Amino acid sequence: MLVYSKIPSEDELLQQKLREEARAVFLQRRSRQLLDNDELQSLWYLLDKKNTPPAVGEDKMINYKSFKEAALEAGPKFRPFFSATSFAKLLHSDPYGRIGIMQFFNYVMRKTWLHQTRIGLALYDVAGQGYLRESDLENYILELIPTLPQLDGLEKSFYSFYVCTAVRKFFFFLDPLRTGRVKIQDILACSFLDDLLELRDEELPREQQELNWFSAPSALRVYGQYLNLDKDHNGMLSKEELGKYGTGTLTMVFIERVFQECLTYDGEMDYKTYLDFVLALENRRAPQSLQYFLRLLDINHKGHLNAFDLNYFFRAIQDQMRQHGQEPVSFQDVKDEIFDMVKPADPLKLTYQDLVNSCQGDTVVNILIDLNGFWSYENREVLVADQSDSGDSETLTI
């Protein structure tokens, strides 16, 4: 029978210590149940011995009968992997009803890695509730840095900025409601840990590193941009400094809203708040980014956008067009195009769900906050034609 015991309060020191020790013993026991490298190697030899001809190309196969024989020989520690459900999941279109040995071995490796990582993350779960707070994840990543060869070149003085950069991605995407914690289950389910642990590969190509948010080149790029924007070198960004972000075509009305809604210190933005800003702009199609932008665009916190909101932001785009000697586009035309594009459930409102369902949320955001984004939308047909022409010329030169 399960007995529920409430979590000890902060002043119950003895109970807290007992709980921590019990969790540590439990995690150690679970860790001993995992397969080690020698056991994985012995599994590979056993599967190879039990393979069922003929091979498919270079891939050796195994049928269900041999699969169950291997389970008996492997021993009790391996048996959870040798279930009928596991076999059925890996069974595809083999005419003899077999699965690939390599496919099954990779499945075992993946499951073992997930359990190993789950235990590793649980060690940092101070509350023991299945989630990590920001400080918990910071400690995990800080202690992970020495195990990642691709980060060997980082100066120790940069570690705190690297950790902040890495942690913000987890919290931006996994904690959009800003509760201050993320579930360990969600961390394991997303691809971010895979990207982070990819840095164990000593031969990871430079191009791949630059696409990985957690790599040294990416972290240095983001932090370098922050330093370049900080013209007065006070470690914080003013509205005017943030306005120079990217190509400098974000409207000042939008920048004002960022400073009104996001956490600032004496009217200036710190690096952590800047990281959320960058993650939203670099991943405009992500639902979490749309939540971020909707909070900024929804001036009166109504939970939706209406014609007033759209006009409020688009006037700044019209002003920028005049400054560049261009004839401003009619707001009425743009409003009609946006509503036609999104096709909201209510013809007078744009909700978060409308933007997600339409797959046009990023386009709407671009039109309202960035002159370059609006220009790209207005000239989309010309840009597509130019890309098509360049593609044809490349074909001709091959």
Short mmCIF file of C-alpha atoms in Angstrom, two decimals:
data_model
loop_
_atom_site.label_atom_id
_atom_site.label_comp_id
_atom_site.label_asym_id
_atom_site.label_seq_id
_atom_site.Cartn_x
_atom_site.Cartn_y
_atom_site.Cartn_z
CA MET A 1 0.00 0.00 0.00
CA LEU A 2 1.31 3.45 -0.96
CA VAL A 3 1.56 5.93 1.90
CA TYR A 4 1.50 9.65 1.11
CA SER A 5 3.93 11.81 3.07
CA LYS A 6 3.81 15.56 2.65
CA ILE A 7 7.00 17.38 1.62
CA PRO A 8 8.82 18.66 4.72
CA SER A 9 8.82 22.43 5.22
CA GLU A 10 12.00 24.52 5.25
CA ASP A 11 12.26 24.48 9.05
CA GLU A 12 11.98 20.66 9.25
CA LEU A 13 15.70 20.14 8.70
CA LEU A 14 15.91 16.52 9.87
CA GLN A 15 13.01 15.42 7.66
CA GLN A 16 14.53 17.28 4.70
CA LYS A 17 17.89 15.58 5.20
CA LEU A 18 16.21 12.18 5.49
CA ARG A 19 14.28 12.83 2.27
CA GLU A 20 17.44 13.87 0.42
CA GLU A 21 19.31 10.75 1.59
CA ALA A 22 16.39 8.50 0.59
CA ARG A 23 16.32 10.08 -2.89
CA ALA A 24 20.09 9.68 -3.27
CA VAL A 25 19.90 5.97 -2.34
CA PHE A 26 16.99 5.47 -4.74
CA LEU A 27 18.83 7.16 -7.63
CA GLN A 28 21.98 5.14 -6.93
CA ARG A 29 19.95 1.93 -7.02
CA ARG A 30 18.33 2.96 -10.31
CA SER A 31 21.75 3.85 -11.71
CA ARG A 32 23.09 0.37 -10.91
CA GLN A 33 20.20 -1.13 -12.89
CA LEU A 34 21.40 0.57 -16.08
CA LEU A 35 23.51 -1.27 -18.67
CA ASP A 36 27.20 -0.37 -18.72
CA ASN A 37 29.50 -0.41 -21.77
CA ASP A 38 30.65 -4.01 -21.22
CA GLU A 39 27.06 -5.21 -20.94
CA LEU A 40 26.08 -3.34 -24.11
CA GLN A 41 29.01 -4.93 -25.94
CA SER A 42 27.99 -8.41 -24.76
CA LEU A 43 24.43 -7.68 -25.99
CA TRP A 44 25.77 -6.81 -29.42
CA TYR A 45 27.73 -10.08 -29.63
CA LEU A 46 24.65 -12.06 -28.54
CA LEU A 47 22.40 -10.38 -31.13
CA ASP A 48 25.01 -11.00 -33.83
CA LYS A 49 25.14 -14.68 -32.86
CA LYS A 50 21.34 -14.96 -32.99
CA ASN A 51 20.87 -13.19 -36.33
CA THR A 52 18.40 -14.71 -38.79
CA PRO A 53 19.54 -14.85 -42.47
CA PRO A 54 19.26 -13.47 -45.07
CA ALA A 55 20.70 -10.03 -44.31
CA VAL A 56 19.20 -6.91 -45.89
CA GLY A 57 22.19 -5.29 -47.53
CA GLU A 58 24.72 -4.96 -44.72
CA ASP A 59 22.05 -5.07 -41.99
CA LYS A 60 21.68 -8.34 -40.11
CA MET A 61 18.15 -9.25 -39.04
CA ILE A 62 16.54 -11.26 -36.23
CA ASN A 63 13.12 -12.96 -36.06
CA TYR A 64 10.87 -13.12 -33.01
CA LYS A 65 11.86 -16.70 -32.06
CA SER A 66 15.57 -15.84 -31.99
CA PHE A 67 14.72 -12.54 -30.29
CA LYS A 68 13.09 -14.39 -27.35
CA GLU A 69 15.99 -16.89 -27.21
CA ALA A 70 18.40 -13.95 -26.93
CA ALA A 71 16.26 -12.52 -24.10
CA LEU A 72 16.64 -15.73 -22.09
CA GLU A 73 20.40 -15.89 -22.65
CA ALA A 74 20.95 -12.18 -21.94
CA GLY A 75 19.70 -12.37 -18.38
CA PRO A 76 17.21 -10.45 -16.19
CA LYS A 77 18.85 -7.03 -16.56
CA PHE A 78 18.17 -7.07 -20.32
CA ARG A 79 14.64 -8.50 -20.26
CA PRO A 80 12.71 -5.19 -20.11
CA PHE A 81 14.06 -4.40 -23.59
CA PHE A 82 13.04 -7.78 -25.08
CA SER A 83 9.27 -7.30 -24.94
CA ALA A 84 6.78 -8.15 -27.67
CA THR A 85 5.83 -4.45 -27.73
CA SER A 86 9.46 -3.42 -28.45
CA PHE A 87 9.69 -5.96 -31.29
CA ALA A 88 6.37 -4.82 -32.79
CA LYS A 89 7.41 -1.14 -32.67
CA LEU A 90 10.56 -1.91 -34.66
CA LEU A 91 8.84 -4.26 -37.12
CA HIS A 92 8.20 -2.61 -40.48
CA SER A 93 8.07 -4.22 -43.89
CA ASP A 94 10.44 -7.19 -43.71
CA PRO A 95 8.82 -10.11 -45.63
CA TYR A 96 10.12 -12.60 -43.03
CA GLY A 97 8.75 -10.67 -40.05
CA ARG A 98 12.18 -9.67 -38.70
CA ILE A 99 13.70 -6.53 -37.24
CA GLY A 100 17.20 -5.12 -37.79
CA ILE A 101 19.80 -6.01 -35.16
CA MET A 102 21.35 -2.54 -35.39
CA GLN A 103 17.90 -0.96 -35.13
CA PHE A 104 17.17 -2.87 -31.91
CA PHE A 105 20.62 -2.18 -30.48
CA ASN A 106 20.20 1.56 -31.11
CA TYR A 107 16.81 1.36 -29.39
CA VAL A 108 18.43 -0.19 -26.30
CA MET A 109 21.22 2.42 -26.37
CA ARG A 110 18.68 5.27 -26.63
CA LYS A 111 16.55 3.93 -23.76
CA THR A 112 19.64 3.47 -21.60
CA TRP A 113 20.81 7.00 -22.39
CA LEU A 114 17.38 8.41 -21.52
CA HIS A 115 17.31 6.63 -18.15
CA GLN A 116 20.90 7.69 -17.48
CA THR A 117 20.13 11.31 -18.31
CA ARG A 118 16.89 11.20 -16.30
CA ILE A 119 18.85 10.08 -13.24
CA GLY A 120 21.55 12.70 -13.91
CA LEU A 121 18.97 15.49 -14.09
CA ALA A 122 17.13 14.17 -11.03
CA LEU A 123 20.30 14.69 -8.98
CA TYR A 124 19.86 18.44 -9.54
CA ASP A 125 16.15 18.39 -8.69
CA VAL A 126 16.54 19.93 -5.24
CA ALA A 127 12.80 19.94 -4.57
CA GLY A 128 12.46 16.29 -5.68
CA GLN A 129 9.26 17.12 -7.59
CA GLY A 130 10.30 16.16 -11.12
CA TYR A 131 11.21 19.65 -12.31
CA LEU A 132 14.27 21.88 -12.40
CA ARG A 133 14.38 25.52 -11.40
CA GLU A 134 16.62 27.94 -13.27
CA SER A 135 19.40 27.62 -10.68
CA ASP A 136 19.17 23.79 -10.82
CA LEU A 137 19.59 23.73 -14.61
CA GLU A 138 22.42 26.29 -14.38
CA ASN A 139 24.31 23.95 -12.00
CA TYR A 140 23.70 20.97 -14.31
CA ILE A 141 25.04 22.75 -17.40
CA LEU A 142 27.97 24.32 -15.53
CA GLU A 143 29.13 20.88 -14.37
CA LEU A 144 28.52 19.48 -17.87
CA ILE A 145 30.88 21.96 -19.60
CA PRO A 146 34.15 20.06 -18.82
CA THR A 147 32.69 16.91 -20.44
CA LEU A 148 32.01 18.65 -23.79
CA PRO A 149 35.22 18.82 -25.90
CA GLN A 150 33.72 21.43 -28.25
CA LEU A 151 33.63 23.88 -25.33
CA ASP A 152 37.27 23.36 -24.33
CA GLY A 153 38.25 26.69 -25.87
CA LEU A 154 35.88 28.76 -23.72
CA GLU A 155 37.50 31.03 -21.17
CA LYS A 156 36.36 30.29 -17.60
CA SER A 157 35.39 33.95 -17.27
CA PHE A 158 32.78 33.32 -20.02
CA TYR A 159 31.24 30.26 -18.30
CA SER A 160 28.52 32.26 -16.51
CA PHE A 161 27.45 33.92 -19.78
CA TYR A 162 27.53 30.57 -21.60
CA VAL A 163 25.38 28.92 -18.91
CA CYS A 164 22.90 31.81 -19.03
CA THR A 165 22.73 31.54 -22.85
CA ALA A 166 22.12 27.78 -22.72
CA VAL A 167 19.57 27.83 -19.89
CA ARG A 168 17.48 30.58 -21.50
CA LYS A 169 16.70 28.35 -24.50
CA PHE A 170 15.29 25.64 -22.22
CA PHE A 171 13.17 28.14 -20.28
CA PHE A 172 12.02 30.19 -23.28
CA PHE A 173 10.61 27.15 -25.06
CA LEU A 174 9.68 24.85 -22.15
CA ASP A 175 8.36 27.47 -19.72
CA PRO A 176 6.43 29.95 -21.89
CA LEU A 177 4.13 30.81 -18.96
CA ARG A 178 7.23 31.80 -16.96
CA THR A 179 6.58 29.65 -13.89
CA GLY A 180 10.32 29.54 -13.18
CA ARG A 181 10.67 25.79 -13.61
CA VAL A 182 10.66 23.13 -16.33
CA LYS A 183 9.66 19.47 -16.08
CA ILE A 184 12.49 16.96 -16.41
CA GLN A 185 10.13 14.94 -18.61
CA ASP A 186 9.86 17.92 -21.02
CA ILE A 187 13.65 18.36 -21.08
CA LEU A 188 14.06 14.71 -22.09
CA ALA A 189 11.28 14.88 -24.70
CA CYS A 190 12.68 17.91 -26.57
CA SER A 191 15.79 17.89 -28.76
CA PHE A 192 17.76 20.48 -26.76
CA LEU A 193 19.72 17.95 -24.71
CA ASP A 194 20.66 16.12 -27.92
CA ASP A 195 21.96 19.41 -29.32
CA LEU A 196 23.89 20.11 -26.11
CA LEU A 197 25.43 16.64 -25.89
CA GLU A 198 26.30 16.76 -29.59
CA LEU A 199 29.19 18.94 -28.41
CA ARG A 200 30.88 15.76 -27.13
CA ASP A 201 31.83 15.06 -30.76
CA GLU A 202 35.40 16.32 -31.15
CA GLU A 203 35.06 16.35 -34.95
CA LEU A 204 31.77 18.26 -35.18
CA PRO A 205 31.93 20.39 -38.38
CA ARG A 206 32.08 24.17 -37.96
CA GLU A 207 28.91 24.65 -40.07
CA GLN A 208 26.98 22.30 -37.78
CA GLN A 209 28.29 24.10 -34.70
CA GLU A 210 27.06 27.45 -36.00
CA LEU A 211 23.54 26.01 -36.35
CA ASN A 212 23.62 24.72 -32.77
CA TRP A 213 22.51 27.32 -30.19
CA PHE A 214 24.63 25.60 -27.50
CA SER A 215 27.92 25.62 -29.42
CA ALA A 216 30.79 27.95 -28.53
CA PRO A 217 30.61 29.88 -31.87
CA SER A 218 26.85 30.45 -31.41
CA ALA A 219 27.13 31.57 -27.77
CA LEU A 220 30.03 33.90 -28.62
CA ARG A 221 28.06 35.32 -31.57
CA VAL A 222 25.02 36.14 -29.42
CA TYR A 223 27.10 37.62 -26.59
CA GLY A 224 29.27 39.52 -29.09
CA GLN A 225 26.16 41.10 -30.62
CA TYR A 226 25.05 42.17 -27.13
CA LEU A 227 28.42 43.81 -26.44
CA ASN A 228 28.38 45.57 -29.82
CA LEU A 229 24.94 47.03 -29.07
CA ASP A 230 26.09 48.22 -25.62
CA LYS A 231 27.66 51.47 -26.85
CA ASP A 232 28.07 53.04 -23.39
CA HIS A 233 29.64 49.80 -22.01
CA ASN A 234 27.51 49.73 -18.87
CA GLY A 235 26.55 46.07 -19.34
CA MET A 236 22.91 46.92 -20.13
CA LEU A 237 20.97 47.98 -23.23
CA SER A 238 18.87 51.12 -23.56
CA LYS A 239 15.95 51.43 -26.01
CA GLU A 240 18.15 53.31 -28.47
CA GLU A 241 20.87 50.64 -28.27
CA LEU A 242 18.42 47.75 -28.76
CA GLY A 243 16.91 49.64 -31.71
CA LYS A 244 20.16 48.98 -33.61
CA TYR A 245 19.62 45.20 -33.35
CA GLY A 246 20.09 43.29 -36.61
CA THR A 247 19.59 45.55 -39.60
CA GLY A 248 18.22 48.34 -37.39
CA THR A 249 14.79 48.21 -39.04
CA LEU A 250 12.70 47.18 -36.02
CA THR A 251 10.30 50.02 -35.25
CA MET A 252 10.82 52.11 -32.11
CA VAL A 253 7.13 51.55 -31.23
CA PHE A 254 7.86 47.83 -31.00
CA ILE A 255 11.07 48.44 -29.03
CA GLU A 256 9.07 50.63 -26.61
CA ARG A 257 6.63 47.76 -26.06
CA VAL A 258 9.52 45.36 -25.36
CA PHE A 259 10.71 47.66 -22.57
CA GLN A 260 7.18 48.08 -21.23
CA GLU A 261 6.39 44.36 -21.00
CA CYS A 262 9.76 42.69 -20.35
CA LEU A 263 11.84 42.80 -17.19
CA THR A 264 14.18 45.80 -17.14
CA TYR A 265 16.38 47.52 -14.56
CA ASP A 266 16.07 51.32 -14.34
CA GLY A 267 14.75 51.31 -17.89
CA GLU A 268 17.57 49.16 -19.34
CA MET A 269 17.68 45.53 -20.48
CA ASP A 270 20.06 42.91 -19.10
CA TYR A 271 21.57 39.96 -20.98
CA LYS A 272 18.97 37.43 -19.81
CA THR A 273 16.04 39.52 -21.09
CA TYR A 274 17.99 40.15 -24.30
CA LEU A 275 18.30 36.38 -24.84
CA ASP A 276 14.50 35.97 -24.78
CA PHE A 277 14.28 38.79 -27.33
CA VAL A 278 16.84 37.08 -29.62
CA LEU A 279 15.25 33.62 -29.27
CA ALA A 280 11.85 35.04 -30.22
CA LEU A 281 13.20 36.90 -33.27
CA GLU A 282 15.36 33.99 -34.47
CA ASN A 283 12.48 31.50 -34.10
CA ARG A 284 9.50 33.60 -35.19
CA ARG A 285 7.46 30.59 -36.34
CA ALA A 286 7.64 28.79 -32.98
CA PRO A 287 4.40 28.88 -30.92
CA GLN A 288 6.39 30.13 -27.89
CA SER A 289 7.69 33.05 -29.96
CA LEU A 290 4.16 33.90 -31.07
CA GLN A 291 3.12 33.96 -27.39
CA TYR A 292 6.02 36.35 -26.72
CA PHE A 293 5.04 38.66 -29.59
CA LEU A 294 1.32 38.56 -28.85
CA ARG A 295 2.04 39.79 -25.32
CA LEU A 296 3.86 42.79 -26.86
CA LEU A 297 1.37 43.49 -29.65
CA ASP A 298 -1.72 43.17 -27.42
CA ILE A 299 -1.52 46.72 -26.03
CA ASN A 300 -4.47 46.54 -23.65
CA HIS A 301 -3.97 42.90 -22.56
CA LYS A 302 -7.27 41.77 -24.11
CA GLY A 303 -5.99 38.33 -25.13
CA HIS A 304 -6.32 39.13 -28.84
CA LEU A 305 -5.38 41.70 -31.50
CA ASN A 306 -7.88 43.99 -33.20
CA ALA A 307 -7.71 46.72 -35.85
CA PHE A 308 -6.58 49.27 -33.26
CA ASP A 309 -3.53 47.16 -32.29
CA LEU A 310 -2.59 46.56 -35.92
CA ASN A 311 -2.89 50.25 -36.77
CA TYR A 312 -0.88 51.26 -33.69
CA PHE A 313 2.13 49.24 -34.86
CA PHE A 314 1.73 49.69 -38.61
CA ARG A 315 1.83 53.50 -38.34
CA ALA A 316 5.48 53.13 -37.31
CA ILE A 317 6.13 51.09 -40.48
CA GLN A 318 4.48 53.88 -42.53
CA ASP A 319 6.69 56.47 -40.78
CA GLN A 320 9.81 54.44 -41.65
CA MET A 321 8.69 54.24 -45.28
CA ARG A 322 8.36 58.02 -45.43
CA GLN A 323 11.84 58.42 -43.92
CA HIS A 324 13.20 56.26 -46.75
CA GLY A 325 11.35 58.32 -49.39
CA GLN A 326 8.74 55.63 -50.08
CA GLU A 327 5.00 56.10 -50.46
CA PRO A 328 3.31 54.56 -47.37
CA VAL A 329 1.00 51.62 -48.02
CA SER A 330 -2.62 52.05 -46.91
CA PHE A 331 -3.30 50.54 -43.48
CA GLN A 332 -6.79 49.44 -44.58
CA ASP A 333 -5.25 47.32 -47.36
CA VAL A 334 -2.73 45.75 -44.98
CA LYS A 335 -5.40 45.06 -42.35
CA ASP A 336 -7.62 43.33 -44.90
CA GLU A 337 -4.69 41.24 -46.14
CA ILE A 338 -3.78 40.16 -42.60
CA PHE A 339 -7.35 39.09 -41.77
CA ASP A 340 -7.68 37.29 -45.13
CA MET A 341 -4.37 35.54 -44.51
CA VAL A 342 -5.16 34.39 -40.96
CA LYS A 343 -8.91 33.70 -41.41
CA PRO A 344 -9.70 34.12 -37.68
CA ALA A 345 -12.69 32.46 -36.03
CA ASP A 346 -13.97 35.96 -35.13
CA PRO A 347 -13.68 38.35 -38.13
CA LEU A 348 -12.82 41.26 -35.80
CA LYS A 349 -10.15 39.58 -33.62
CA LEU A 350 -6.84 37.74 -34.06
CA THR A 351 -6.15 35.29 -31.23
CA TYR A 352 -3.01 33.31 -30.48
CA GLN A 353 -4.76 30.15 -31.67
CA ASP A 354 -5.79 31.87 -34.93
CA LEU A 355 -2.16 32.79 -35.62
CA VAL A 356 -0.94 29.26 -34.85
CA ASN A 357 -3.68 27.55 -36.89
CA SER A 358 -3.07 29.78 -39.92
CA CYS A 359 0.71 29.13 -39.94
CA GLN A 360 0.98 32.85 -40.81
CA GLY A 361 1.80 34.20 -37.35
CA ASP A 362 5.41 34.98 -38.22
CA THR A 363 4.34 36.87 -41.36
CA VAL A 364 1.90 39.01 -39.36
CA VAL A 365 4.63 39.77 -36.82
CA ASN A 366 7.11 40.71 -39.58
CA ILE A 367 4.59 43.09 -41.18
CA LEU A 368 3.94 44.91 -37.91
CA ILE A 369 7.37 45.26 -36.27
CA ASP A 370 10.08 45.27 -38.94
CA LEU A 371 10.39 47.42 -42.09
CA ASN A 372 12.54 44.75 -43.74
CA GLY A 373 9.94 42.12 -42.82
CA PHE A 374 7.16 44.23 -44.32
CA TRP A 375 9.21 44.94 -47.44
CA SER A 376 9.88 41.21 -47.90
CA TYR A 377 6.15 40.49 -47.62
CA GLU A 378 5.20 43.29 -50.06
CA ASN A 379 7.77 42.11 -52.61
CA ARG A 380 7.34 38.36 -52.05
CA GLU A 381 6.39 37.64 -55.65
CA VAL A 382 9.44 39.51 -56.98
CA LEU A 383 11.71 37.72 -54.49
CA VAL A 384 10.32 34.31 -55.48
CA ALA A 385 10.84 35.16 -59.15
CA ASP A 386 14.43 36.27 -58.45
CA GLN A 387 15.15 33.04 -56.57
CA SER A 388 13.64 31.03 -59.44
CA ASP A 389 15.75 32.92 -61.98
CA SER A 390 18.95 32.37 -59.96
CA GLY A 391 18.06 28.67 -59.63
CA ASP A 392 17.62 28.40 -63.41
CA SER A 393 20.96 30.12 -64.06
CA GLU A 394 22.70 27.78 -61.62
CA THR A 395 21.19 24.83 -63.49
CA LEU A 396 22.50 26.18 -66.78
CA THR A 397 26.04 26.60 -65.46
CA ILE A 398 26.34 23.03 -64.18
#
